[in-house]
mmCIF file of C-alpha atoms in Angstrom:
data_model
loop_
_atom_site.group_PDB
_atom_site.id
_atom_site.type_symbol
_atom_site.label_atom_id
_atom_site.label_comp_id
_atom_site.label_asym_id
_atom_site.label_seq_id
_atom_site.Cartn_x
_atom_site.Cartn_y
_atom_site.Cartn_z
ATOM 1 C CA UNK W 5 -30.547 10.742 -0.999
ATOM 2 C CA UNK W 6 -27.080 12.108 -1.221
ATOM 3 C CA UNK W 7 -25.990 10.033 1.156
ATOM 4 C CA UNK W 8 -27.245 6.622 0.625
ATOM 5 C CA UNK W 9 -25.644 6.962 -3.053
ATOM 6 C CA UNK W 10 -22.269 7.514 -0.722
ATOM 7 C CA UNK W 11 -23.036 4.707 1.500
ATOM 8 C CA UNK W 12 -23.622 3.018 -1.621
ATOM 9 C CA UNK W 13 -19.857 3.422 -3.435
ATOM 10 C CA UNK W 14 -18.609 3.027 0.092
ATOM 11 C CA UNK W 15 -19.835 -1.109 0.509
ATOM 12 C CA UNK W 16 -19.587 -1.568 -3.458
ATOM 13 C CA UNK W 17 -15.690 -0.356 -3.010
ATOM 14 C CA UNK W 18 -14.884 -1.848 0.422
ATOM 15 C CA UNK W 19 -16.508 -4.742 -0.678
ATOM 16 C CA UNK W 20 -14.268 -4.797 -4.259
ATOM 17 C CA UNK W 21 -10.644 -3.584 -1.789
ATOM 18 C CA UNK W 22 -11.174 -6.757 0.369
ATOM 19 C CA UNK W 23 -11.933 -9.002 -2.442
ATOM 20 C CA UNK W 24 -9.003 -7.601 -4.415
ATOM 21 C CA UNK W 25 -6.549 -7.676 -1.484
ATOM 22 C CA UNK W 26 -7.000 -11.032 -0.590
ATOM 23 C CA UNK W 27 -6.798 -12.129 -4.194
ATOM 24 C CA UNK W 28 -3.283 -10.029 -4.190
ATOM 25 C CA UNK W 29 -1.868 -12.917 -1.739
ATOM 26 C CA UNK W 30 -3.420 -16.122 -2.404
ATOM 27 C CA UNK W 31 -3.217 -16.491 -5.900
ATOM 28 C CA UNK W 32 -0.948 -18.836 -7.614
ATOM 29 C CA UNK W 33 0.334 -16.996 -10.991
ATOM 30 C CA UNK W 34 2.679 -13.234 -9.980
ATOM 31 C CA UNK W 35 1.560 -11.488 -12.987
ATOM 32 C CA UNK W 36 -1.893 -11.990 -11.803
ATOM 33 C CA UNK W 37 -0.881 -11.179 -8.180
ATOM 34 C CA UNK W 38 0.166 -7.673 -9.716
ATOM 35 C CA UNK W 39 -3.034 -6.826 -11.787
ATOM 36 C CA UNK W 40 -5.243 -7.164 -8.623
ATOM 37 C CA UNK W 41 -2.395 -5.074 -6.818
ATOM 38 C CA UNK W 42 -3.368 -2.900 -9.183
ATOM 39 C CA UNK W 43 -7.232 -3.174 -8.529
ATOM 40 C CA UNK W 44 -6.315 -2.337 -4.843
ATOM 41 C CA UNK W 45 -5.024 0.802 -5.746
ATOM 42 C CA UNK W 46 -7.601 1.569 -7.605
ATOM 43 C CA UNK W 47 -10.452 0.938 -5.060
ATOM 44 C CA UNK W 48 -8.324 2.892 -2.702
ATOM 45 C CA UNK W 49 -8.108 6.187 -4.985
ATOM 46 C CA UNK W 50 -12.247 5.970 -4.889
ATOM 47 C CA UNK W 51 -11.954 5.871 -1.267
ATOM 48 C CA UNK W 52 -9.835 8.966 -1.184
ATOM 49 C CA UNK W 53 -12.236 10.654 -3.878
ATOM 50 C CA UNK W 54 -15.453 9.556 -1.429
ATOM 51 C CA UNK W 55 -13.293 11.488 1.530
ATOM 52 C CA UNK W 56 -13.042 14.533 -0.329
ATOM 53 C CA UNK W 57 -9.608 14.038 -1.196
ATOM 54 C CA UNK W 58 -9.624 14.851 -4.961
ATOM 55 C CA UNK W 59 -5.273 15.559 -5.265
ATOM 56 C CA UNK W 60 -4.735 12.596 -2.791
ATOM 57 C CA UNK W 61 -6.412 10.076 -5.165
ATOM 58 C CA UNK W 62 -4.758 11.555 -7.931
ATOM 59 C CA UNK W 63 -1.560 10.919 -6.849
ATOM 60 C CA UNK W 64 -2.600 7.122 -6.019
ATOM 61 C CA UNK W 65 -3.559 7.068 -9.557
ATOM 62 C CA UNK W 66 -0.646 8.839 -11.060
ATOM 63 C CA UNK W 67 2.096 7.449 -8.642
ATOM 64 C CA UNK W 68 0.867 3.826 -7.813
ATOM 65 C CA UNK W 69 -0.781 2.740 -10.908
ATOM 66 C CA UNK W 70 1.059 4.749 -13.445
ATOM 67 C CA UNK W 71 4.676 4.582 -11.917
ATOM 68 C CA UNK W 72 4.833 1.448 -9.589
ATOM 69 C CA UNK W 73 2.718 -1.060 -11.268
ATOM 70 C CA UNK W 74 4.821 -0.459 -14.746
ATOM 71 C CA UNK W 75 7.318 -1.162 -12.718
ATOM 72 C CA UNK W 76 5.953 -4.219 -10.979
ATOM 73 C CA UNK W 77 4.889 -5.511 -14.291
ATOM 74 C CA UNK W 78 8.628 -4.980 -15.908
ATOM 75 C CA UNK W 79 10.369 -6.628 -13.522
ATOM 76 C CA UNK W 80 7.900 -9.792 -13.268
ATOM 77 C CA UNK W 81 8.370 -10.465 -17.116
ATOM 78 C CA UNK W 82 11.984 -9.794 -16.945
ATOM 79 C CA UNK W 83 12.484 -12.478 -13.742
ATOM 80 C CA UNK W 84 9.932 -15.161 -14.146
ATOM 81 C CA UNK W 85 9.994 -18.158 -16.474
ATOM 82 C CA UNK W 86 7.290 -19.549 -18.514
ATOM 83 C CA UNK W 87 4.603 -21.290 -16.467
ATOM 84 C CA UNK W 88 6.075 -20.167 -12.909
ATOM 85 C CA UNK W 89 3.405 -20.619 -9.750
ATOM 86 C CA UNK W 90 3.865 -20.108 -6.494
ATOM 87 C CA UNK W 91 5.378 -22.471 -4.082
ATOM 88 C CA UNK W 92 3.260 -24.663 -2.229
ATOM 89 C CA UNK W 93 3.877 -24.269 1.393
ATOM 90 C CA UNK W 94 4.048 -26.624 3.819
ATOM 91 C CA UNK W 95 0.634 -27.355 5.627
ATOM 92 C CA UNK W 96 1.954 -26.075 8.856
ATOM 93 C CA UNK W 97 3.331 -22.815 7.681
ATOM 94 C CA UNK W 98 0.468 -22.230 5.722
ATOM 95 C CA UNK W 99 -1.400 -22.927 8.698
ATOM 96 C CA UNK W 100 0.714 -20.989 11.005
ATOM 97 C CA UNK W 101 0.640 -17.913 8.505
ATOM 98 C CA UNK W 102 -3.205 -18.278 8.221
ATOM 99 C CA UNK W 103 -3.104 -18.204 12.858
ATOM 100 C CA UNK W 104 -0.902 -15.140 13.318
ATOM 101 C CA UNK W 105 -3.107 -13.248 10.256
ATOM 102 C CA UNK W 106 -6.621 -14.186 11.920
ATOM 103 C CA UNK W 107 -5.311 -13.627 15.637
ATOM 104 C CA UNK W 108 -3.923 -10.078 14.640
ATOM 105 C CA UNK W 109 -6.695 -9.226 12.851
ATOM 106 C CA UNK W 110 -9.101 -10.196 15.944
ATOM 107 C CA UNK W 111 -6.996 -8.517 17.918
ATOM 108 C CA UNK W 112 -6.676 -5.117 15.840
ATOM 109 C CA UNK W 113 -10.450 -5.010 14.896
ATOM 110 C CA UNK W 114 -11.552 -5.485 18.508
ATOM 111 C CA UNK W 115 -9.337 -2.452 19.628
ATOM 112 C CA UNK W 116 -10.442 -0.582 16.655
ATOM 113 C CA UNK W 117 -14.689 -1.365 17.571
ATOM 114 C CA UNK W 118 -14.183 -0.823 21.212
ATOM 115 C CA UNK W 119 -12.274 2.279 21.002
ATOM 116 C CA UNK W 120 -14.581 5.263 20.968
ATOM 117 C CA UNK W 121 -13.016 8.008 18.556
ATOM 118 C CA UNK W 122 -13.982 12.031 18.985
ATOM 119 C CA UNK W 123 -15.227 12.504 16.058
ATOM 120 C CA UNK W 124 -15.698 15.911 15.050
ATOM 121 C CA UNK W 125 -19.460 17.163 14.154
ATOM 122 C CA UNK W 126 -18.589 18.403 10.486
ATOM 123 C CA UNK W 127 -18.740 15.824 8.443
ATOM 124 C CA UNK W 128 -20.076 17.630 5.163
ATOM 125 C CA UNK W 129 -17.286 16.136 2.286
ATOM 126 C CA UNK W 130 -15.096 19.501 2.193
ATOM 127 C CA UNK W 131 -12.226 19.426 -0.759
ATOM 128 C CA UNK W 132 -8.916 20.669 0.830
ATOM 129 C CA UNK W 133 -8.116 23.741 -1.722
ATOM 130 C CA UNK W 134 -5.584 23.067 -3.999
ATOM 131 C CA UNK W 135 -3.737 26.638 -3.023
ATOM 132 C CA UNK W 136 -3.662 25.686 0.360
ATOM 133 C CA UNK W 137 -1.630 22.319 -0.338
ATOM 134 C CA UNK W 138 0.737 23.916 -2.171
ATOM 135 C CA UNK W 139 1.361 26.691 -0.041
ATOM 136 C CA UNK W 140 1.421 24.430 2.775
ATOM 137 C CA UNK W 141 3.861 22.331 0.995
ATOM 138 C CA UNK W 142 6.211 25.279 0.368
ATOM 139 C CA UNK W 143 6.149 27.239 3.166
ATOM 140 C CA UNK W 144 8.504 27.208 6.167
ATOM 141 C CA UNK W 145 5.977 28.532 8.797
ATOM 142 C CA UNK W 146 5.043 26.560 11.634
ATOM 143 C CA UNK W 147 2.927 24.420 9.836
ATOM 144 C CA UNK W 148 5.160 24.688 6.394
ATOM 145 C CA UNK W 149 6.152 21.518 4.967
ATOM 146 C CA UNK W 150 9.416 22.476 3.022
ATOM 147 C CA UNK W 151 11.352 20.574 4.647
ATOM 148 C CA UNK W 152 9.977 17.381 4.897
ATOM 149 C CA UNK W 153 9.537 18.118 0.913
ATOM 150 C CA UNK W 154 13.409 18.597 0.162
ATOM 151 C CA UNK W 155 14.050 15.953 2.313
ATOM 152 C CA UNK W 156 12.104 13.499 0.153
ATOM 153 C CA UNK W 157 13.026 15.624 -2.995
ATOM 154 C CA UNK W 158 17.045 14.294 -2.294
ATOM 155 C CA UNK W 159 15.915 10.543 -1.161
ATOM 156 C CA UNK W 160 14.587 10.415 -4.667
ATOM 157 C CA UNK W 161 17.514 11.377 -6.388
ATOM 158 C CA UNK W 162 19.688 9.043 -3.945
ATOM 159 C CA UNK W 163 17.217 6.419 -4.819
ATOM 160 C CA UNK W 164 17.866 7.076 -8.813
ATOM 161 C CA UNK W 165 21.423 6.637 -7.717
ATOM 162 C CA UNK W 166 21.279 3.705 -5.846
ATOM 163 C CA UNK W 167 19.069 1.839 -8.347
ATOM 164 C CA UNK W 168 21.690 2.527 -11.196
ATOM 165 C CA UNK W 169 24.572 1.652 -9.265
ATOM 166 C CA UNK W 170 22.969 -1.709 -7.923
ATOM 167 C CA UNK W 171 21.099 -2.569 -11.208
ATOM 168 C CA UNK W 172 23.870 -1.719 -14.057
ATOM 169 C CA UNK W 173 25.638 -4.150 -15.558
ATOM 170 C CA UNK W 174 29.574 -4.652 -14.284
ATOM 171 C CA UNK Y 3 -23.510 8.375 6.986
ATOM 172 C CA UNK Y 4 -20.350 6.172 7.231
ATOM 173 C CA UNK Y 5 -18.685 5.872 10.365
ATOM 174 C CA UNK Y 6 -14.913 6.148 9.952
ATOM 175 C CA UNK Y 7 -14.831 2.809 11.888
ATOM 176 C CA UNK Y 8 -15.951 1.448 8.390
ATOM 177 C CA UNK Y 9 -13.024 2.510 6.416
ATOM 178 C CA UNK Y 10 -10.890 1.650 9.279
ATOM 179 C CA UNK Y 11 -11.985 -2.052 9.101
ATOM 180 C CA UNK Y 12 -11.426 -2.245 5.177
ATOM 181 C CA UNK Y 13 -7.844 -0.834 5.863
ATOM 182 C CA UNK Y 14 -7.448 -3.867 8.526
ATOM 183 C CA UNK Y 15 -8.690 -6.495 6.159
ATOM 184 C CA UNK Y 16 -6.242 -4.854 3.939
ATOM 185 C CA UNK Y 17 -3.352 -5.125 6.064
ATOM 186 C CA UNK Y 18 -3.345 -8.243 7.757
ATOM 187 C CA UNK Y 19 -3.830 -9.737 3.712
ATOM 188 C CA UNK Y 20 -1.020 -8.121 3.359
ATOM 189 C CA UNK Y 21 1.043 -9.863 6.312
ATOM 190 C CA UNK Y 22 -0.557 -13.044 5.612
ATOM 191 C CA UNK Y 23 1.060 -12.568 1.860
ATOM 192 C CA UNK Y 24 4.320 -11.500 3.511
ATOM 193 C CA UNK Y 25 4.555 -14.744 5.665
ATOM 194 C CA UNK Y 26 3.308 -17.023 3.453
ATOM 195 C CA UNK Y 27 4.716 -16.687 -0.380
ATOM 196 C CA UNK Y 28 7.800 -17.043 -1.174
ATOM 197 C CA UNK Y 29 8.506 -15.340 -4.075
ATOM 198 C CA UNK Y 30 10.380 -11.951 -3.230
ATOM 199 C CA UNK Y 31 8.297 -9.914 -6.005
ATOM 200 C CA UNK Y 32 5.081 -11.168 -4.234
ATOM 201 C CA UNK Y 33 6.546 -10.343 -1.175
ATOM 202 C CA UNK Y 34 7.121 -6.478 -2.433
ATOM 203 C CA UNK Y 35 3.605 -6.555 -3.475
ATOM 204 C CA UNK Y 36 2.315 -7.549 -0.339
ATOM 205 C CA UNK Y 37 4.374 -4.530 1.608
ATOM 206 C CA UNK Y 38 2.656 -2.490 -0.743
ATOM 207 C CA UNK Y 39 -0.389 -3.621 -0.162
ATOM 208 C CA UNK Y 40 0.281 -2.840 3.821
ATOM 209 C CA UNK Y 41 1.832 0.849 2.792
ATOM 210 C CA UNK Y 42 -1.573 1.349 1.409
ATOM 211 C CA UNK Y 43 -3.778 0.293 4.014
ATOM 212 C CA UNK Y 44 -2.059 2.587 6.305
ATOM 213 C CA UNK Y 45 -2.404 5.381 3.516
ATOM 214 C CA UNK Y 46 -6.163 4.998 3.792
ATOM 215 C CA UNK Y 47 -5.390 5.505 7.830
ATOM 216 C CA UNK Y 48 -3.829 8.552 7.671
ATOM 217 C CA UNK Y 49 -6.290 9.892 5.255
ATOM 218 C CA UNK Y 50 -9.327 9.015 7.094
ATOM 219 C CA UNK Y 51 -7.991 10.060 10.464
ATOM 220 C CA UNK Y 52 -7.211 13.737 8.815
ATOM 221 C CA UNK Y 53 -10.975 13.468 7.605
ATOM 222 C CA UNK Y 54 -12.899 12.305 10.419
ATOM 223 C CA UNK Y 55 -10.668 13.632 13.726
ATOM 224 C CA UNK Y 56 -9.322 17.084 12.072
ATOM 225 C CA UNK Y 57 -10.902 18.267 9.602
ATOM 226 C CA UNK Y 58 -9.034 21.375 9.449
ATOM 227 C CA UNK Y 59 -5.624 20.349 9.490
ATOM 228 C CA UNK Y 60 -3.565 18.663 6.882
ATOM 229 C CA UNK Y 61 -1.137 16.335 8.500
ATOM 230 C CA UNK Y 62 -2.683 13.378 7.737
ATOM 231 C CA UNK Y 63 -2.862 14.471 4.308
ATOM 232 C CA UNK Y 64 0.885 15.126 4.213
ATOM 233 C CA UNK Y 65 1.585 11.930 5.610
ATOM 234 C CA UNK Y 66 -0.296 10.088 3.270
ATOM 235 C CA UNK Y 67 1.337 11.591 0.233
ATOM 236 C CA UNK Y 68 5.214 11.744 1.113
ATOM 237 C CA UNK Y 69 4.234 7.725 2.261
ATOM 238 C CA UNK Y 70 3.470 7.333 -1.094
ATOM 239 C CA UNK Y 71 6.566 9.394 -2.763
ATOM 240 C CA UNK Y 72 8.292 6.938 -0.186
ATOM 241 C CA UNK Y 73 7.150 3.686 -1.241
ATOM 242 C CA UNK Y 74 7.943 4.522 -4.526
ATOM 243 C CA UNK Y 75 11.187 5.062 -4.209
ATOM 244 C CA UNK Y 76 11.274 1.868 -1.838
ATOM 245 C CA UNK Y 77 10.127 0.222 -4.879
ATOM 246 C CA UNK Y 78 12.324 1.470 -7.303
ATOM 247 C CA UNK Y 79 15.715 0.409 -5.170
ATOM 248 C CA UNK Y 80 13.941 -2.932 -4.213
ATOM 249 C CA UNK Y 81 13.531 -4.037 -8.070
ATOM 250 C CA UNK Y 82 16.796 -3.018 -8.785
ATOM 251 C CA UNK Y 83 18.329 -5.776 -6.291
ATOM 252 C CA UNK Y 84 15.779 -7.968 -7.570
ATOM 253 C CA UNK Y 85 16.746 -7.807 -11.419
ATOM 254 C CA UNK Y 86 20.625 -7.772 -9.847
ATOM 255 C CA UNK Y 87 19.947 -11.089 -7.393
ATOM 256 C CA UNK Y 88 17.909 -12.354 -10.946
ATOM 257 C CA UNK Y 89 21.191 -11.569 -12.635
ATOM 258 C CA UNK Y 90 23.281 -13.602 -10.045
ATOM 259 C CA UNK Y 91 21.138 -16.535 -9.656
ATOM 260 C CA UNK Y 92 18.626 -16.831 -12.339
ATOM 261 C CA UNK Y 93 15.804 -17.314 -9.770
ATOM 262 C CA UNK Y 94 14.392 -14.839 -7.726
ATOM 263 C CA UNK Y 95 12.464 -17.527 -4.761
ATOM 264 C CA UNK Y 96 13.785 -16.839 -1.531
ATOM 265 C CA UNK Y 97 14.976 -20.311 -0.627
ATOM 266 C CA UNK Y 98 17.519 -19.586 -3.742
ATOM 267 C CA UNK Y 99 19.201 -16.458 -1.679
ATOM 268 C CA UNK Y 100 21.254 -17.939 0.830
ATOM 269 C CA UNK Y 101 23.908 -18.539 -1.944
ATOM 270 C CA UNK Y 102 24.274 -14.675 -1.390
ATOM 271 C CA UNK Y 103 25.913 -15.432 1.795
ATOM 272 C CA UNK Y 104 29.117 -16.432 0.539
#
């Protein structure tokens, strides 16, 4: 019973992801564009919580729709005029977009089908403790993450930097 | 029981909308989104790949959340030459950006 109900979110969300994600690029209006971005991340947070993955899909949650959405949303009202809509494309680079995206994805799904993966047998939904992340995080064993950490720790701050010094006003 | 060839199709879908959005608008804002929208179907790779292939390791767990402390600092430095090119220009649509050149 358990698992239909998880078979159940699964198509409900991967249905809603693809619906949302193709929405993302073909509509017309930006601000739009960005709430189904939005509705993306979203459906992909549930995925992580149907994984198991309770801190992974709360920092989709917290990060993505909290920090970079704002963000999106900002900048889209500070650049965009009243009534702006998308472009329209030429026929043939629509139509040449539309070819690369539908030969790729043949391509990709084909190798993804054929290819037989070792799964493991375990497949009960296990959390990953939240003392083990962190300790993992901030350890400097062999499997110790600290350094990866600092090194994202400093692009941060040089990204702070950088976006001051290329968005202030001269 | 889902097979993680399931969630690896949705991530698929997910990306090539993603590239099709990245060849085809030509906004640079909708352009950002669509990377984004990439960044995250490869998110959803790493995650599932921990889950399904190792269940007992964490790298694709890692991965997945220093891609995301990544891509937000991507974002943060890309809107900031947006607002400055906005500045510049008044217009933000690529076709507008070769005046940049000189």
């Amino acid at each position: 019973m358990g698992s239909t109900l998880e078979t159940v979110i699964f198509y409900f969300l991967a249905a809603f992801i693809i619906a949302m994600s193709i929405m993302t690029v073909t509509t017309q209006r930006i601000v739009r564009s960005a709430t189904y971005l939005l509705f993306v991340l979203f459906g992909t947070a549930g995925i992580y919580f149907l994984l198991g993955y309770t801190f992974l899909g709360s920092v989709q949650i917290m990060v993505y729709a909290g920090g970079i959405v704002v963000l999106y949303v900002f900048s889209i009202l500070l650049t965009s005029g009243e009534g702006d809509r998308a472009e329209k494309l030429k026929r043939s680079k629509a139509f040449a977009g539309l070819f690369t995206m539908v030969t790729g994805l043949a391509i990709i799904l084909f190798i993804t089908l054929k290819h037989n993966f070792m799964q493991t047998a375990n497949l009960a939904p296990q959390e990953i403790n939240i003392h083990a992340i962190g300790s993992a995080l901030l350890s400097s064993d062999k499997y110790g993450y600290v350094l990866p950490f600092e090194a994202v720790s400093i692009l941060l701050l040089a990204c702070i930097i950088g976006g001051i010094m290329i968005a202030r006003k001269r | 029981m889902i097979h993680m060839e399931y969630y690896l199709v949705v991530s698929t879908i997910m990306m090539f909308a993603g590239i099709y959005g990245f060849f085809t608008r030509r906004n640079t804002l909708a352009i950002l989104i669509s990377v984004e929208l990439m960044l995250n179907a490869t998110d959803i790779n790493f995650a599932v790949f921990n889950r399904f292939l190792f269940p007992e390791g964490m790298e694709g767990y890692f991965f997945a959340l220093f891609s995301i402390a990544i891509s937000a600092a991507e974002t943060a430095v890309a809107i900031a030459i947006m607002i400055n090119i906005y500045r510049n220009l008044r217009s933000i649509q690529v076709r507008n950006l070769n005046e940049l050149k000189w």
